[in-house]
Amino acid sequence: MNLRSFLSRDATLNRVVPPSGFTAILTLVSSGVMAFLAVFTLALAMAAGDLASNWEAELAGTATVRITASDDVLEAETEAVLTALSQTPGVVSSRRLDLSEQLELLAPWFGTGLPLDELRLPVLIDIMETAEGPDRTGLEQRLAAEAPGAVYESHGRWRAPLVEAAGRLRTLGYFALFLIAVVTGVMITLAASTSLAANAQVVDVLRLVGAKNGWITGAFVLRFTVRAILGAFIGTLVGIVAVALMPGGIETGILSGLGFQGAEWIWPVLVPIIAGGTAAGATFLSAGRTLRSAL
Amino acid sequence: MIELDKVAVSFGDRTLFSDVSLILPPGSFHFLTGPSGSGKTTLIRLCSMEMQPNSGQVQLLGKTVSGLSQNNVSAMRQRLGVVHQDSRFIDHLSVAENVALPAAVTGKTGRHTEYQLEELLAWVGLAGQAKNLPPELSGGERQRAALARAVMLSPDVLLADEPTGNVDWDMSIHILELLIELNKLGKTVLCATHDLNLIRQAKSRVSAKVLRLHGGAIEIAGAGL
Ligand SMILES: Nc1ncnc2c1ncn2[C@@H]1O[C@H](COP(=O)(O)OP(=O)(O)O)[C@@H](O)[C@H]1O
Ligand SMILES: [Mg+2]
């Protein structure tokens, strides 16, 4: 007779809650589905986050003034603009692009070897700004007065709403993750209390042989935590595969960052662990409440 | 060891006990008898802390039962073996696991417990059924498994409610012998039974007192049994 196998440290604790039944499936499936959703949401939130911060970094602190004027006033207006900029708080530096730089900018559209003499190019002034940037309205008013041909163009202006939208998307993603955790907690609480009720006889027998609430709670917590981790592990794997199968590529915009790189992998790896923690907490509270109320 | 002091129990507006007092000293052997419905099971349940009296006090192992916390009740149960009329088990655990349950829930595992479990299963004659599930046991086997479980932690007190309730005469005698053996080991035994033959059988082997429940009162039965 080999009694050792089940008398080893916690074998009974592992086995005392019946392994099958409706609540087992509920826990397994709901944590699996939630983990899948969590991985997807994470991927989206991170892509949005990456996008927002990339755009922000690219655009932060750059602006251009373009001056179009007739030849006789062009140089004077340029001087006026440069002076105005050097006196504007929020402007770190300003520099007139020389001809070769301008041609470089135009090359993608017109190719190289442009007949320079025949082109009347506007003057471009490249501006480096502080993080806060200059007071736009003030600067525009001054430019309008001193150099009517000058147009101040902040790159942030047209991309700012996009950056904001991407940031908003990321926030929404994190909120969705929070909701997923809450729903998982609720589902497992439901499953655990159903299981406690369905296993009233097990609980009765355990009470009768002197099991303390802590031990009984531990048995249920163990069962539900293991189930939730297992379900979430499967869901996470499926989620990661699904994300990896998304058609990607650098130029696909919002989708370009979908997937996990480097340190981001910590998050999908954490999903089953968080699911386990949620299950443990939910079962602990549910069992505590049920066991305290009945004598 | 067990002391009931002016205990009253009623169910709804029906009074079962109005004033029952009782002292079971350590190491004593008592039978509890009386007609069906006289309250034997209820009295055992009072002693096993499965119910509280409406008034009066139950003292157990030197402690007043009323007002004990759940965890204190659990701790007391570990020093108390109970065999119920209809023994309940955890049906998906093996007989051996069920018998060892009191040890498992108190974290007593290891070599010594294993050895004890094997001894115990052999003692009640269930070594061959150790790996069976409880629903596969016969009535007598269930009672013996319940008895083995009740004494797993070597309790000071053994409460048995009709332990020979649904077994044949030979098996009744066998279970009785197990109870007497436990009493000889110094345990306080209270055994409810309506089987007077069993009590007569026991009288020659152990100095047992017989308590009779009748009309909501308890009396020491005379030699007339
Ligand atoms: N939980 C209960 N609710 C209502 N009546 C009960 C309950 N338990 C026992 N009784 C009643 O108390 C009386 C004694 O029951 P019991 O203690 O089981 O007697 P015995 O074991 O001697 O046959 C019976 O009339 C029974 O119906
Ligand atoms: Mg009875």
Coordinates of N, CA and C in Angstrom, one line a residue, chain B residues 17-156:
Chain B
F17 N -35.5 19.3 25.2 CA -35.0 19.3 26.5 C -35.3 20.6 27.2
S18 N -35.8 20.5 28.5 CA -36.0 21.7 29.2 C -35.0 22.0 30.2
D19 N -34.4 20.9 30.7 CA -33.4 21.1 31.8 C -32.6 19.8 32.0
V20 N -31.6 19.7 31.1 CA -30.7 18.4 31.2 C -29.4 18.8 31.7
S21 N -28.9 18.1 32.8 CA -27.6 18.3 33.3 C -26.9 16.9 33.3
L22 N -25.6 16.9 33.1 CA -24.9 15.7 32.8 C -23.4 16.0 33.0
I23 N -22.7 15.0 33.7 CA -21.3 15.1 33.8 C -20.6 13.8 33.3
L24 N -19.8 13.8 32.3 CA -19.0 12.6 31.9 C -17.6 12.8 32.3
P25 N -17.1 12.1 33.3 CA -15.7 12.3 33.7 C -14.7 11.8 32.7
P26 N -13.5 12.2 32.8 CA -12.5 11.7 31.8 C -12.3 10.2 32.0
G27 N -12.2 9.5 30.9 CA -11.9 8.1 30.9 C -13.1 7.2 31.1
S28 N -14.3 7.9 31.2 CA -15.5 7.1 31.4 C -16.1 6.5 30.1
F29 N -17.0 5.5 30.3 CA -17.7 5.0 29.1 C -19.2 5.0 29.4
H30 N -19.9 5.8 28.6 CA -21.3 5.9 28.8 C -22.1 5.5 27.5
F31 N -23.1 4.7 27.8 CA -24.1 4.5 26.7 C -25.2 5.5 26.8
L32 N -25.7 6.0 25.7 CA -26.9 6.9 25.7 C -28.0 6.2 25.0
T33 N -29.1 5.9 25.7 CA -30.1 5.2 25.1 C -31.5 5.9 25.2
G34 N -32.5 5.3 24.7 CA -33.8 6.0 24.7 C -34.5 5.7 23.3
P35 N -35.8 5.8 23.3 CA -36.5 5.5 22.1 C -36.2 6.5 21.0
S36 N -36.5 6.1 19.8 CA -36.3 6.9 18.7 C -37.0 8.3 18.8
G37 N -36.3 9.3 18.5 CA -36.9 10.7 18.7 C -36.8 11.2 20.1
S38 N -36.1 10.5 21.0 CA -36.0 11.0 22.4 C -34.8 12.1 22.5
G39 N -34.0 12.2 21.5 CA -33.0 13.3 21.5 C -31.6 12.8 21.6
K40 N -31.3 11.6 21.3 CA -29.9 11.1 21.4 C -29.0 11.8 20.5
T41 N -29.4 11.9 19.2 CA -28.6 12.6 18.3 C -28.4 14.1 18.6
T42 N -29.5 14.7 19.1 CA -29.4 16.1 19.5 C -28.4 16.3 20.6
L43 N -28.4 15.3 21.6 CA -27.4 15.4 22.7 C -26.0 15.3 22.2
I44 N -25.8 14.3 21.3 CA -24.4 14.1 20.7 C -24.0 15.4 20.0
R45 N -25.0 16.0 19.3 CA -24.6 17.2 18.5 C -24.3 18.4 19.4
L46 N -24.9 18.4 20.6 CA -24.6 19.5 21.5 C -23.1 19.3 22.0
C47 N -22.8 18.0 22.2 CA -21.4 17.7 22.7 C -20.3 17.9 21.6
S48 N -20.8 17.7 20.3 CA -19.8 17.9 19.3 C -19.8 19.3 18.7
M49 N -20.5 20.2 19.4 CA -20.5 21.6 19.0 C -21.1 21.9 17.6
E50 N -22.0 20.9 17.2 CA -22.6 21.1 15.9 C -23.9 21.9 16.1
M51 N -24.3 22.1 17.4 CA -25.4 23.0 17.7 C -25.3 23.5 19.1
Q52 N -26.0 24.6 19.3 CA -25.9 25.3 20.6 C -27.2 25.2 21.3
P53 N -27.2 25.0 22.6 CA -28.5 24.9 23.4 C -29.2 26.3 23.4
N54 N -30.5 26.3 23.5 CA -31.2 27.5 23.7 C -30.9 28.2 25.0
S55 N -30.7 27.4 26.0 CA -30.2 28.0 27.2 C -29.4 26.9 28.0
G56 N -28.7 27.3 29.0 CA -27.8 26.4 29.7 C -26.5 26.4 29.1
Q57 N -25.6 25.6 29.6 CA -24.2 25.6 29.2 C -23.6 24.2 28.9
V58 N -22.8 24.2 27.8 CA -22.0 23.0 27.6 C -20.6 23.3 27.8
Q59 N -20.0 22.4 28.7 CA -18.5 22.6 28.9 C -17.8 21.4 28.3
L60 N -16.8 21.6 27.6 CA -16.1 20.6 26.9 C -14.6 20.8 27.1
L61 N -13.9 19.7 27.5 CA -12.5 19.8 27.7 C -12.1 21.0 28.5
G62 N -12.9 21.4 29.5 CA -12.6 22.5 30.3 C -13.0 23.9 29.8
K63 N -13.6 23.9 28.6 CA -14.0 25.2 28.0 C -15.5 25.3 27.8
T64 N -16.0 26.5 28.0 CA -17.5 26.7 27.8 C -17.6 26.9 26.3
V65 N -18.6 26.1 25.7 CA -18.7 26.1 24.2 C -19.2 27.4 23.7
S66 N -20.3 27.9 24.3 CA -20.9 29.1 23.7 C -20.0 30.3 23.6
G67 N -20.0 30.9 22.5 CA -19.1 32.1 22.4 C -17.7 31.8 21.9
L68 N -17.4 30.5 21.6 CA -16.1 30.2 21.0 C -16.1 30.6 19.6
S69 N -14.9 31.1 19.2 CA -14.8 31.5 17.8 C -14.8 30.3 16.9
Q70 N -15.0 30.5 15.6 CA -15.0 29.4 14.7 C -13.6 28.6 14.8
N71 N -12.6 29.4 14.8 CA -11.3 28.7 14.9 C -11.0 27.9 16.2
N72 N -11.6 28.5 17.3 CA -11.5 27.7 18.5 C -12.3 26.4 18.5
V73 N -13.5 26.5 17.9 CA -14.3 25.3 17.7 C -13.5 24.3 16.9
S74 N -12.9 24.7 15.8 CA -12.1 23.8 15.0 C -11.0 23.2 15.8
A75 N -10.3 24.0 16.6 CA -9.2 23.5 17.5 C -9.7 22.4 18.5
M76 N -10.9 22.7 19.0 CA -11.5 21.7 20.0 C -11.9 20.4 19.2
R77 N -12.4 20.6 18.0 CA -12.8 19.4 17.3 C -11.6 18.5 17.0
Q78 N -10.5 19.0 17.0 CA -9.3 18.2 16.7 C -9.0 17.3 18.0
R79 N -9.6 17.6 19.1 CA -9.4 16.8 20.3 C -10.6 15.9 20.5
L80 N -11.5 15.9 19.5 CA -12.8 15.3 19.7 C -13.1 14.4 18.5
G81 N -13.3 13.1 18.7 CA -13.7 12.3 17.6 C -15.2 12.0 17.6
V82 N -15.8 12.2 16.4 CA -17.2 12.0 16.3 C -17.5 11.0 15.2
V83 N -18.4 10.0 15.5 CA -18.9 9.1 14.5 C -20.4 9.4 14.4
H84 N -20.8 9.8 13.2 CA -22.2 10.1 13.0 C -23.1 9.0 12.7
Q85 N -24.3 9.1 12.9 CA -25.3 8.1 12.5 C -25.2 7.8 11.0
D86 N -25.1 8.9 10.2 CA -24.9 8.7 8.8 C -23.6 9.4 8.4
S87 N -22.5 8.6 8.5 CA -21.2 9.2 8.3 C -21.0 9.9 6.9
R88 N -20.5 11.1 6.9 CA -20.3 11.8 5.7 C -18.8 11.8 5.4
F89 N -18.5 11.5 4.1 CA -17.1 11.5 3.6 C -17.0 12.5 2.5
I90 N -15.8 12.7 2.1 CA -15.5 13.4 0.8 C -15.4 12.4 -0.3
D91 N -16.4 12.3 -1.1 CA -16.6 11.2 -2.0 C -15.6 11.0 -3.1
H92 N -14.9 12.1 -3.4 CA -13.9 11.9 -4.5 C -12.5 11.6 -3.9
L93 N -12.4 11.6 -2.6 CA -11.1 11.2 -2.0 C -11.2 9.7 -1.5
S94 N -10.0 9.1 -1.6 CA -10.0 7.6 -1.2 C -10.4 7.5 0.3
V95 N -10.7 6.2 0.6 CA -11.0 5.9 2.0 C -9.8 6.3 2.9
A96 N -8.6 6.0 2.5 CA -7.4 6.3 3.3 C -7.3 7.8 3.4
E97 N -7.5 8.6 2.4 CA -7.4 10.0 2.5 C -8.5 10.6 3.4
N98 N -9.7 10.0 3.3 CA -10.7 10.4 4.2 C -10.4 10.2 5.7
V99 N -9.8 9.0 5.9 CA -9.4 8.6 7.3 C -8.3 9.6 7.8
A100 N -7.4 9.9 6.9 CA -6.3 10.8 7.3 C -6.7 12.3 7.3
L101 N -7.9 12.6 6.9 CA -8.3 14.0 6.8 C -8.0 14.9 8.0
P102 N -8.3 14.4 9.2 CA -8.1 15.2 10.4 C -6.6 15.6 10.5
A103 N -5.7 14.6 10.1 CA -4.3 14.9 10.1 C -3.9 15.9 9.0
A104 N -4.5 15.7 7.8 CA -4.2 16.6 6.7 C -4.6 18.1 7.0
V105 N -5.8 18.3 7.6 CA -6.2 19.7 7.8 C -5.4 20.3 9.0
T106 N -4.7 19.6 9.8 CA -3.9 20.2 10.8 C -2.4 20.2 10.4
G107 N -2.2 19.8 9.2 CA -0.8 19.9 8.7 C 0.1 18.7 9.3
K108 N -0.5 17.7 9.8 CA 0.3 16.6 10.4 C 0.5 15.6 9.2
T109 N 1.6 15.7 8.6 CA 1.9 14.7 7.5 C 3.2 14.1 7.8
G110 N 3.6 13.2 7.0 CA 4.9 12.6 7.2 C 4.9 11.2 7.6
R111 N 6.1 10.7 7.9 CA 6.3 9.3 8.2 C 5.4 8.7 9.3
H112 N 5.4 9.5 10.4 CA 4.6 9.0 11.6 C 3.1 8.9 11.3
T113 N 2.6 9.9 10.6 CA 1.2 9.9 10.3 C 0.9 8.7 9.3
E114 N 1.7 8.5 8.4 CA 1.5 7.4 7.4 C 1.5 6.0 8.2
Y115 N 2.4 5.9 9.1 CA 2.4 4.7 9.9 C 1.1 4.5 10.7
Q116 N 0.7 5.6 11.3 CA -0.5 5.6 12.1 C -1.7 5.2 11.3
L117 N -1.7 5.8 10.1 CA -2.8 5.5 9.2 C -2.9 4.1 8.8
E118 N -1.8 3.5 8.5 CA -1.8 2.1 8.1 C -2.3 1.2 9.3
E119 N -1.8 1.6 10.5 CA -2.2 0.8 11.7 C -3.7 0.9 11.9
L120 N -4.2 2.1 11.7 CA -5.6 2.4 11.9 C -6.5 1.7 11.0
L121 N -6.1 1.7 9.7 CA -6.9 1.0 8.7 C -6.9 -0.5 8.9
A122 N -5.7 -1.0 9.4 CA -5.7 -2.4 9.7 C -6.5 -2.7 10.9
W123 N -6.5 -1.8 11.9 CA -7.3 -2.0 13.1 C -8.8 -2.1 12.8
V124 N -9.3 -1.3 11.9 CA -10.7 -1.4 11.6 C -11.0 -2.3 10.5
G125 N -9.9 -3.0 10.0 CA -10.1 -4.0 9.0 C -10.4 -3.4 7.6
L126 N -9.8 -2.3 7.3 CA -10.1 -1.7 6.0 C -8.8 -1.5 5.1
A127 N -7.8 -2.2 5.5 CA -6.5 -2.1 4.8 C -6.7 -2.4 3.3
G128 N -7.6 -3.3 3.0 CA -7.8 -3.7 1.6 C -8.6 -2.7 0.8
Q129 N -9.3 -1.9 1.6 CA -10.2 -0.9 0.9 C -9.6 0.5 0.9
A130 N -8.4 0.7 1.3 CA -7.8 2.0 1.5 C -7.9 2.9 0.3
K131 N -7.8 2.3 -0.9 CA -7.8 3.1 -2.1 C -9.2 3.2 -2.7
N132 N -10.2 2.5 -2.2 CA -11.5 2.7 -2.7 C -12.1 4.0 -2.4
L133 N -13.2 4.4 -3.1 CA -13.9 5.6 -2.7 C -15.0 5.3 -1.7
P134 N -15.3 6.2 -0.9 CA -16.4 5.9 0.2 C -17.7 5.4 -0.4
P135 N -18.2 5.8 -1.5 CA -19.4 5.3 -2.0 C -19.4 3.8 -2.3
E136 N -18.1 3.3 -2.4 CA -18.0 1.9 -2.7 C -18.0 1.0 -1.4
L137 N -18.1 1.6 -0.3 CA -18.1 0.9 1.0 C -19.5 0.4 1.4
S138 N -19.5 -0.7 2.1 CA -20.8 -1.2 2.7 C -21.1 -0.4 4.0
G139 N -22.3 -0.5 4.5 CA -22.7 0.2 5.7 C -21.7 0.0 6.8
G140 N -21.3 -1.2 7.1 CA -20.4 -1.5 8.2 C -19.1 -0.9 8.0
E141 N -18.6 -1.0 6.7 CA -17.3 -0.5 6.4 C -17.3 1.1 6.5
R142 N -18.4 1.7 6.2 CA -18.5 3.1 6.3 C -18.3 3.5 7.8
Q143 N -19.1 2.8 8.7 CA -19.0 3.1 10.1 C -17.6 2.9 10.6
R144 N -16.9 1.8 10.2 CA -15.6 1.6 10.7 C -14.6 2.6 10.1
A145 N -14.8 3.1 8.9 CA -14.0 4.1 8.3 C -14.2 5.4 9.1
A146 N -15.5 5.7 9.5 CA -15.8 6.9 10.3 C -15.1 6.8 11.6
L147 N -15.1 5.6 12.2 CA -14.5 5.4 13.5 C -13.0 5.6 13.4
A148 N -12.4 5.1 12.3 CA -10.9 5.3 12.2 C -10.6 6.8 12.0
R149 N -11.4 7.5 11.2 CA -11.2 8.9 11.0 C -11.4 9.7 12.4
A150 N -12.4 9.2 13.2 CA -12.6 9.9 14.4 C -11.4 9.8 15.4
V151 N -10.7 8.7 15.3 CA -9.6 8.5 16.2 C -8.2 8.8 15.6
M152 N -8.2 9.3 14.4 CA -7.0 9.6 13.7 C -6.0 10.5 14.5
L153 N -6.6 11.5 15.1 CA -5.7 12.4 15.9 C -5.6 12.0 17.3
S154 N -6.0 10.8 17.6 CA -5.9 10.3 19.0 C -6.6 11.3 20.0
P155 N -7.9 11.5 19.8 CA -8.7 12.5 20.6 C -8.9 12.0 22.0
D156 N -9.2 13.0 22.9 CA -9.5 12.7 24.3 C -10.9 12.1 24.4

